CSV table of C-alpha atoms in Angstrom, one decimal:
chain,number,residue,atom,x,y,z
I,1,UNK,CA,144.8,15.1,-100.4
I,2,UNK,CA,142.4,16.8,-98.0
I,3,UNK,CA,145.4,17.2,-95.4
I,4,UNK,CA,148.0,18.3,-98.2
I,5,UNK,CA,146.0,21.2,-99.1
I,6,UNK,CA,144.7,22.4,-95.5
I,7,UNK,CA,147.5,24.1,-94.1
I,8,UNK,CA,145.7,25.2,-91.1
I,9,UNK,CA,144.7,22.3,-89.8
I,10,UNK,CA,147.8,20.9,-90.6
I,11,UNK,CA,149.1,22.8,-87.9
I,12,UNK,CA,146.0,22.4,-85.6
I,13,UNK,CA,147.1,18.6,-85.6
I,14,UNK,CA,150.8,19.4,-85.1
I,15,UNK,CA,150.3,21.3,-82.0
I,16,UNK,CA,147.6,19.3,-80.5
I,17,UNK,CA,150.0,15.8,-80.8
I,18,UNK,CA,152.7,18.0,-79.3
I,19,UNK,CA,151.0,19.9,-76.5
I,20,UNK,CA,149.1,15.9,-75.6
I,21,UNK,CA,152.5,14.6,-75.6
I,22,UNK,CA,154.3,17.3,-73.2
I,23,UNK,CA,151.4,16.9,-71.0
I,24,UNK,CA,151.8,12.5,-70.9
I,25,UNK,CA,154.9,13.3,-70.5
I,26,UNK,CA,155.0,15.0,-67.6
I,27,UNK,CA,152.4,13.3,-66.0
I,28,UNK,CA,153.3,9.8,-66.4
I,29,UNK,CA,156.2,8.2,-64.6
I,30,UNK,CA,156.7,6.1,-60.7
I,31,UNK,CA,155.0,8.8,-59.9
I,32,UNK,CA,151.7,10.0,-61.2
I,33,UNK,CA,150.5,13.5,-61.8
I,34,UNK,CA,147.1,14.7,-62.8
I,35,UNK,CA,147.1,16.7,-66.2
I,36,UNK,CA,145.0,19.3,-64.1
I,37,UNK,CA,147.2,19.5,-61.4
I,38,UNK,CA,150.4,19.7,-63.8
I,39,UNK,CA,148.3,23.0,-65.7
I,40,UNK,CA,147.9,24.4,-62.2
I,41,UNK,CA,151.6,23.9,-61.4
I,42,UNK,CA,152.7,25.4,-64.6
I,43,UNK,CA,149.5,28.4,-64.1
I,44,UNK,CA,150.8,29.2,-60.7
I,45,UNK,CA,155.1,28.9,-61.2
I,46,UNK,CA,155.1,29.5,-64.6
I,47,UNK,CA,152.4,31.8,-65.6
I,48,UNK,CA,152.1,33.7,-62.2
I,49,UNK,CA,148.4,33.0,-62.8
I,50,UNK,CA,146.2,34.1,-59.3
I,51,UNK,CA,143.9,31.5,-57.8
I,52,UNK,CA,145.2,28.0,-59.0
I,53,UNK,CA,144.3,26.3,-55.5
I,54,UNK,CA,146.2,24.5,-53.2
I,55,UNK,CA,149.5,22.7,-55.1
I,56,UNK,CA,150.7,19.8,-53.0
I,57,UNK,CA,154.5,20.6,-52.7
I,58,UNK,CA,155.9,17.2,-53.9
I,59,UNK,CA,153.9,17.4,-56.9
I,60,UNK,CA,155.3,20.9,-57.7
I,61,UNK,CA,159.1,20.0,-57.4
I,62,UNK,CA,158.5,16.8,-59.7
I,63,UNK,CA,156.7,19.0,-62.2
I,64,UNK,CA,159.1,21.6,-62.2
I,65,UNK,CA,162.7,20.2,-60.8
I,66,UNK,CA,162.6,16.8,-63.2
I,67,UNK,CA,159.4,16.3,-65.5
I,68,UNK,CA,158.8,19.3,-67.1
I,69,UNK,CA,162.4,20.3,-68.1
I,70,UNK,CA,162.9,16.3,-69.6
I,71,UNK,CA,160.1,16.7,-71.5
I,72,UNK,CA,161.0,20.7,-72.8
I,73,UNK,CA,164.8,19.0,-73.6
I,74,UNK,CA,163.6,16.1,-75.1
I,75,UNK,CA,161.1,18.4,-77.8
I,76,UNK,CA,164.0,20.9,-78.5
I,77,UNK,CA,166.4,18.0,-79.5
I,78,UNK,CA,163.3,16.3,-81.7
I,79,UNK,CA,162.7,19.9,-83.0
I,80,UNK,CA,166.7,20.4,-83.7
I,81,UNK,CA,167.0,16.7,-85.4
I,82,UNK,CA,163.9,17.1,-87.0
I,83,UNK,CA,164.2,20.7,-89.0
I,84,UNK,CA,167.6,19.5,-89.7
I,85,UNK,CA,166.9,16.4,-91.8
I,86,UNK,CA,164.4,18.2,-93.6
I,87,UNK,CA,166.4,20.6,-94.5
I,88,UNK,CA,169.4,18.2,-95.5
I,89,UNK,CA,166.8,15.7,-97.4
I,90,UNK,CA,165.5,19.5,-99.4
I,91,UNK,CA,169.3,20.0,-100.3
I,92,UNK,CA,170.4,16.9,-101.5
I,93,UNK,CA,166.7,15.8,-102.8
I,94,UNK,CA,166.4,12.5,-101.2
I,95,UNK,CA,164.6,11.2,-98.4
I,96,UNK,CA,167.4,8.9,-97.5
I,97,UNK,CA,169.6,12.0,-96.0
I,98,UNK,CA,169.6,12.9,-92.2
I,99,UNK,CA,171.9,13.8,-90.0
I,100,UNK,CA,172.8,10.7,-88.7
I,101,UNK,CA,173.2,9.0,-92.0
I,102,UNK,CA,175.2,11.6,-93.3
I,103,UNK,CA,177.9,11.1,-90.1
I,104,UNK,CA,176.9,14.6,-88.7
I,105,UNK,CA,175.7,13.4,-85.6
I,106,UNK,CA,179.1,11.2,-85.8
I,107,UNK,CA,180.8,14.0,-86.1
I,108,UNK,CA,179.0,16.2,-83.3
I,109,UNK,CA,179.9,12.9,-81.1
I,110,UNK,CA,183.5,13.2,-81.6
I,111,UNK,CA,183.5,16.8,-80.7
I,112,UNK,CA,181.6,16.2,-77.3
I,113,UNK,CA,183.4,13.2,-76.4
I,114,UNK,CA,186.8,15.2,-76.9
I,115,UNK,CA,185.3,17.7,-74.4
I,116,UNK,CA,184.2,15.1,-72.1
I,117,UNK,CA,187.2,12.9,-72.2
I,118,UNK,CA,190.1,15.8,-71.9
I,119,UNK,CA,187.6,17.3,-69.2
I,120,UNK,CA,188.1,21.2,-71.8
I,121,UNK,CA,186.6,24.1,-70.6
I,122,UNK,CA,187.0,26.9,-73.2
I,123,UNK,CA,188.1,30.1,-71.8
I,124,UNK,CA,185.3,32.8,-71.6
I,125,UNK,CA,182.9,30.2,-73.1
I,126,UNK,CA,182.3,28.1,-70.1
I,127,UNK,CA,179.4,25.9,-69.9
I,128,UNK,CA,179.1,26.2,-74.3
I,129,UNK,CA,182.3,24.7,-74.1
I,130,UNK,CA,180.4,21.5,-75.2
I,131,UNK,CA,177.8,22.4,-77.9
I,132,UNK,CA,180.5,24.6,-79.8
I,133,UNK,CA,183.1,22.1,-80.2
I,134,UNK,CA,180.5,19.5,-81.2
I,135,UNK,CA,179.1,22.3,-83.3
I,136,UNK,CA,182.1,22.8,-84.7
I,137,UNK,CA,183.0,19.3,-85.6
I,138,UNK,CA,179.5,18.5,-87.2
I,139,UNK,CA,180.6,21.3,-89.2
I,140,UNK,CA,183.7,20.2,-90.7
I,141,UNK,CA,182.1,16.7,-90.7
I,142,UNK,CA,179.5,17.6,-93.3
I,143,UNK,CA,182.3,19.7,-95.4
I,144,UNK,CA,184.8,16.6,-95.1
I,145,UNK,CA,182.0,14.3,-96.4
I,146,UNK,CA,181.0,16.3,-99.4
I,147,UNK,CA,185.1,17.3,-100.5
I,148,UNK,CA,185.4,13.4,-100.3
I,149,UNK,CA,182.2,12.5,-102.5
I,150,UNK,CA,183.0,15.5,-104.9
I,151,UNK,CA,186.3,13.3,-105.2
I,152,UNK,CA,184.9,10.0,-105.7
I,153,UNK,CA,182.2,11.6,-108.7
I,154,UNK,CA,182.5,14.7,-110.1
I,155,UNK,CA,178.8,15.1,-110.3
I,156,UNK,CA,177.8,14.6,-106.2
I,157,UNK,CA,175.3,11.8,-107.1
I,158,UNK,CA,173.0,11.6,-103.8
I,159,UNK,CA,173.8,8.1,-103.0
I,160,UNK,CA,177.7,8.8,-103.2
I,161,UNK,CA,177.1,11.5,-101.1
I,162,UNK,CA,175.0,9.3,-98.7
I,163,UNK,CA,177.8,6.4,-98.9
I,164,UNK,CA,180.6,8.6,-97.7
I,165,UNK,CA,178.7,9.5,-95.0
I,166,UNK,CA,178.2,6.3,-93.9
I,167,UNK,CA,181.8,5.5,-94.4
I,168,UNK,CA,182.7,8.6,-92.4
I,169,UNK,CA,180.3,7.8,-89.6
I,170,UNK,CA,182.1,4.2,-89.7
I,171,UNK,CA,185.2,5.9,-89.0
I,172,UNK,CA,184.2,8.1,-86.6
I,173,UNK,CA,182.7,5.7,-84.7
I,174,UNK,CA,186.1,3.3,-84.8
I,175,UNK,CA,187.6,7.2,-83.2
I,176,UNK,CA,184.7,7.1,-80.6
I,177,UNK,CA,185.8,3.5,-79.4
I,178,UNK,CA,189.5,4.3,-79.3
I,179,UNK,CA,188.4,7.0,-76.7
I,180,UNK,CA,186.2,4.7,-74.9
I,181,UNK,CA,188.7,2.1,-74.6
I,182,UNK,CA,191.1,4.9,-73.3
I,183,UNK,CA,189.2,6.2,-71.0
I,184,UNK,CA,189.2,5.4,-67.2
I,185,UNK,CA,186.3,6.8,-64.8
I,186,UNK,CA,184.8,8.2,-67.8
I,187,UNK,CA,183.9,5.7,-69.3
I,188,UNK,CA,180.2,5.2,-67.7
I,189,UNK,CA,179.8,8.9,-68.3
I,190,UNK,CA,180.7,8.5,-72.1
I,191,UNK,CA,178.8,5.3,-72.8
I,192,UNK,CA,175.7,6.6,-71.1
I,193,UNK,CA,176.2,9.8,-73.2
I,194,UNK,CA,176.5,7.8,-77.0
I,195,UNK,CA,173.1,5.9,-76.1
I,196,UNK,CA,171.1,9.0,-76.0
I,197,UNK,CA,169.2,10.4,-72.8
I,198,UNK,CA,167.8,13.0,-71.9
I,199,UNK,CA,167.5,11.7,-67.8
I,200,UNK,CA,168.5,14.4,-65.4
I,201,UNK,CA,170.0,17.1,-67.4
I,202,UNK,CA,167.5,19.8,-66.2
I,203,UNK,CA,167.3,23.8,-67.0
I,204,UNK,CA,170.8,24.0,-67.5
I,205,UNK,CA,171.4,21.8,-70.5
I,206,UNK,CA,167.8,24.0,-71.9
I,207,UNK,CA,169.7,27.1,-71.6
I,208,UNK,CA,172.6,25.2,-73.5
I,209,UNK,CA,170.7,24.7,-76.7
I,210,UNK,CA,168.1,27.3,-77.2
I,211,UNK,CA,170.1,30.2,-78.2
I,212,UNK,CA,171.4,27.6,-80.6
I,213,UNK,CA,168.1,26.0,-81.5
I,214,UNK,CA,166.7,29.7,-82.1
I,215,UNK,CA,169.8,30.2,-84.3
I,216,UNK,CA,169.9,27.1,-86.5
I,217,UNK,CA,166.3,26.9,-86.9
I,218,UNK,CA,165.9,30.7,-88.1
I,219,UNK,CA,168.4,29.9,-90.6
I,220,UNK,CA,167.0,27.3,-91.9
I,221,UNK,CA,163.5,28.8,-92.1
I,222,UNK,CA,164.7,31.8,-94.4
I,223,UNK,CA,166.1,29.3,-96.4
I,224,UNK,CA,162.4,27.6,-97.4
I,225,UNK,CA,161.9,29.1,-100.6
I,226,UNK,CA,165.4,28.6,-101.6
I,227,UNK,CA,165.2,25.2,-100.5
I,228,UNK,CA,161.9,24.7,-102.7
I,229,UNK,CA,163.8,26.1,-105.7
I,230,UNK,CA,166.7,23.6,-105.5
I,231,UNK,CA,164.0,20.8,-105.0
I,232,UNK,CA,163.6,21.5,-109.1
I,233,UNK,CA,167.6,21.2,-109.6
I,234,UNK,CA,170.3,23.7,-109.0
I,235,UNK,CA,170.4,24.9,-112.7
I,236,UNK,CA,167.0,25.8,-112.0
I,237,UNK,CA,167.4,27.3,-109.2
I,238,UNK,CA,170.1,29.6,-110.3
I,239,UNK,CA,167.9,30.6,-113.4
I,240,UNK,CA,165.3,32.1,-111.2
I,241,UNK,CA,167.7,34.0,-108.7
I,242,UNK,CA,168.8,31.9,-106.5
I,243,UNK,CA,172.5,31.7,-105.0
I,244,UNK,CA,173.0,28.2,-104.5
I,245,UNK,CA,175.9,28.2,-103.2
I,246,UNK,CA,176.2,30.3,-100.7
I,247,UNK,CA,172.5,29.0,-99.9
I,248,UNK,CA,174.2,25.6,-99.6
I,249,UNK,CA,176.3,26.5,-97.4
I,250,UNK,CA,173.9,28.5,-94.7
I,251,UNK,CA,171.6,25.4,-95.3
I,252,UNK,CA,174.4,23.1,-94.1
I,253,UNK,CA,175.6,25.0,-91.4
I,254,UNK,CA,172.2,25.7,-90.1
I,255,UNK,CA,171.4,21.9,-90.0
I,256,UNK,CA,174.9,21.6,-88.9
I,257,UNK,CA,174.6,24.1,-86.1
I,258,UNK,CA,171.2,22.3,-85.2
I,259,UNK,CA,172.4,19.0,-85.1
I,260,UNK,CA,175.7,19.7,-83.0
I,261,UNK,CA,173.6,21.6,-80.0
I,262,UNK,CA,171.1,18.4,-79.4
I,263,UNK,CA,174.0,15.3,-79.4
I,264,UNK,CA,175.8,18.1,-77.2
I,265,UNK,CA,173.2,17.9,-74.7
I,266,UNK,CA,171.5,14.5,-75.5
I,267,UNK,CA,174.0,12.3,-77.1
I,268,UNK,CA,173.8,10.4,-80.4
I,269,UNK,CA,169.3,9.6,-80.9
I,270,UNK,CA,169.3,8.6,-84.6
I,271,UNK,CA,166.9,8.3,-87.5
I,272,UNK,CA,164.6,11.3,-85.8
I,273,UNK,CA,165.9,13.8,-88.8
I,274,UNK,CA,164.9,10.8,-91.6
I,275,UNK,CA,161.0,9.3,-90.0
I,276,UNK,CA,159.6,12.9,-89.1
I,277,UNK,CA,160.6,14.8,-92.2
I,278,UNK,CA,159.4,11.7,-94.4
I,279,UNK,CA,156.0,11.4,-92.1
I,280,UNK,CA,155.3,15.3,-92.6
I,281,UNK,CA,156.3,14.9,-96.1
I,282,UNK,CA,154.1,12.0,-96.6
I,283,UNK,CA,150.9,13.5,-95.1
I,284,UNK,CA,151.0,17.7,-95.8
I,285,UNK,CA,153.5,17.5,-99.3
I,286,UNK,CA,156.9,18.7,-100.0
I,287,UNK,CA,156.6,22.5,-99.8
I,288,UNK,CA,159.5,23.6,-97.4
I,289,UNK,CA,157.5,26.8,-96.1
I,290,UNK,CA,155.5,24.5,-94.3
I,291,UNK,CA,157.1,21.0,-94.3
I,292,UNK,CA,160.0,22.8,-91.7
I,293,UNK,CA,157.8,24.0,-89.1
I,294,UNK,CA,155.3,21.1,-88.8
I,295,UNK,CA,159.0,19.2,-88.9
I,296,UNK,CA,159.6,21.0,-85.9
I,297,UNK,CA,156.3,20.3,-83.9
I,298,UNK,CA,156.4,16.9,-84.7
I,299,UNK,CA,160.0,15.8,-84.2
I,300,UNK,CA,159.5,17.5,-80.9
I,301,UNK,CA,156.5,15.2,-80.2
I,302,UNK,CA,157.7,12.3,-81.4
I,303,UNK,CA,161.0,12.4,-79.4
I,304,UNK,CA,159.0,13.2,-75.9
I,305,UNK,CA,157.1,9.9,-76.5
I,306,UNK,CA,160.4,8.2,-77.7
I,307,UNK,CA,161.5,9.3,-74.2
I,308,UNK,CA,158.3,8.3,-72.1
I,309,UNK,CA,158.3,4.6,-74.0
I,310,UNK,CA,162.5,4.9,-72.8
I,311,UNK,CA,161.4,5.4,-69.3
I,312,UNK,CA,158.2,3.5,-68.7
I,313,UNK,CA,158.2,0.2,-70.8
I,314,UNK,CA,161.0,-1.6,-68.5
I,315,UNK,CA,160.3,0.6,-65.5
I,316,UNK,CA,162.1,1.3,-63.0
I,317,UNK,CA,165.4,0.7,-65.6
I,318,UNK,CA,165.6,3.3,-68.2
I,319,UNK,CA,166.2,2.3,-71.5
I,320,UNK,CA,168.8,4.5,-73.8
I,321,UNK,CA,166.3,6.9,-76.4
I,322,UNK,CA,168.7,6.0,-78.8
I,323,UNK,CA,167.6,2.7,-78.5
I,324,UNK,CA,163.5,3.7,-79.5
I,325,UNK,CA,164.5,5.7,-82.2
I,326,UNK,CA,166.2,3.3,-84.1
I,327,UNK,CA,163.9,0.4,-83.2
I,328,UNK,CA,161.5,2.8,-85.1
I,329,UNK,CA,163.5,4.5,-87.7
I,330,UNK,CA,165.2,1.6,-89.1
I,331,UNK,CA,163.0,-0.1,-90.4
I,332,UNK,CA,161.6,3.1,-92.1
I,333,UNK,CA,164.8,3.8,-93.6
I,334,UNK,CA,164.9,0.3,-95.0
I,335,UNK,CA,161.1,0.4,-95.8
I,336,UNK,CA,162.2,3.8,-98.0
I,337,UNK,CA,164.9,2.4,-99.5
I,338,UNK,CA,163.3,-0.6,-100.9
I,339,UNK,CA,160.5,1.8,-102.1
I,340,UNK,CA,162.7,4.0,-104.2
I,341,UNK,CA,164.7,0.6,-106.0
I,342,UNK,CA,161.4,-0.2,-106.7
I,343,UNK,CA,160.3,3.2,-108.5
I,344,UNK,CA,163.6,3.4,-110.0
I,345,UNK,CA,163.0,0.0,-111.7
I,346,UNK,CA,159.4,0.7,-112.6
């Protein structure tokens, strides 16, 4: 109760599990680095800061040219997953919802896998070629799923919603395997791709998602209030001023837009929109205003660690990140699911 109603140390606690996590991140690997030599790499390259000392030159390209960039990826992916599965969860009021459960990320793999198996470039688009067609198909994924459950019931129960987005992922994923078993020299590229990594993408694939991150994530942070309204019902909601629908619709295609940008650069990680949303929700309450951003610290933590553990725990073999994630989140998702049978028949 203590947390729930401290705000600010809420956020002390958020920042301080994400800034010890950037820093084991980038420290940790075959090759060591002391956390006070990474803050005078990062005072000195990043900061311009004036007498840091001597920086041993090896140390500094690791830092910057691998480590630090990982670990920057890996938190704005976490972030985007994060905020996103809060926000879809708010929406359709149930802690089951997430983007990979509700075939988004599914969808936003079809898109990038189009890209990466036809080899498309998009004229004056270039190197966004990728994020906006996956973008673009988590999109019309989300929109697809929720025609098809309006179909099914007229009244858009949350569990026929979740449903057809399992079946849609289903199918999406039979699509993703047609590819793959089309596919020639690819075909590493791909499979490597669907298991989630974040391994060797560097500065590039940053400047890929952050105008997108910055973009989804302001949308979905102007939508708080309206997102805590719609918690109460959408009758509710639209008694008190609220456009639901056309709130609805930012909401999705913010989480939408979120959720396309990280499998564009990281692949399909799942279950990071449904544990870190449920965690914050668990520990600082349901309010939206502050449930997004602490969403947003700690998916971004959680998914650096994910990473480390991916790197580290078979070392020198990588592990997929996909492959943490799901250890962890599924068993929470089956953990929450039991829990609300059980309410429902109490």
């Amino acid at each position: 109760m203590f947390l729930r109603n401290n705000r600010l140390i809420a956020y002390i606690i958020a920042a301080t599990l994400l800034i010890a996590a950037m820093l084991l991140g980038i420290s940790i690997g075959t090759v060591s680095v002391p956390v006070l030599t990474i803050l005078q790499i990062i005072g000195s390259d990043v900061l311009h800061l004036p007498g840091m000392g001597t920086i041993d030159s090896m140390s500094s390209t690791i830092v910057m040219d691998i480590r630090l960039p990982r670990v920057i990826l890996a938190g704005l992916v976490g972030a985007s997953l994060a905020i996103a599965g809060a926000a879809f969860q708010g929406l359709l009021r149930n802690p089951l919802a997430d983007p990979y459960v509700l075939g988004v990320s599914s969808g936003a793999s079809v898109g990038a896998v189009l890209v990466l198996f036809f080899n498309l470039s998009l004229p004056f688009i270039g190197i966004f070629t990728l994020p906006i067609m996956s973008i673009t198909a988590s999109i019309l994924t989300i929109f697809l799923v929720l025609f098809f459950a309006r179909q099914i019931e007229r009244s858009m129960r949350v569990e026929t919603i979740i449903l057809t987005g399992i079946v849609f992922s289903s199918f999406l994923g039979s699509l993703l395997s047609l590819m793959i078993a089309l596919t020639g020299e690819e075909l590493r590229q791909i499979i490597g791709w669907l298991l989630g990594s974040v391994s060797m993408r560097g500065w590039e694939y940053i400047a890929i998602i952050l105008p997108f991150f910055i973009i989804g994530t302001a949308i979905l942070l102007f939508s708080s209030k309206e997102l805590n309204a719609m918690s109460f019902g959408e009758e509710r909601a639209q008694h008190i001023g609220v456009n639901v629908a056309r709130r609805k619709l930012w909401i999705l295609i913010g989480g939408s837009i979120l959720t396309g940008a990280a499998v564009a650069v990281s692949g399909t990680i799942g279950f990071v929109g449904l544990v870190i949303p449920h965690l914050t929700r668990l520990l600082w309450g349901p309010d939206h205003r502050h449930l997004l951003p602490l969403s947003i610290l700690l998916g971004a933590a959680f998914l650096i660690v994910a990473d480390l553990i991916s790197r580290t725990i078979i070392s020198p073999t990588e592990l997929p990140i996909g492959v943490i994630t799901s250890l962890i989140g599924a068993p929470v998702f089956a953990i929450i699911l039991i829990r609300r049978r059980k309410e429902r028949r109490g």
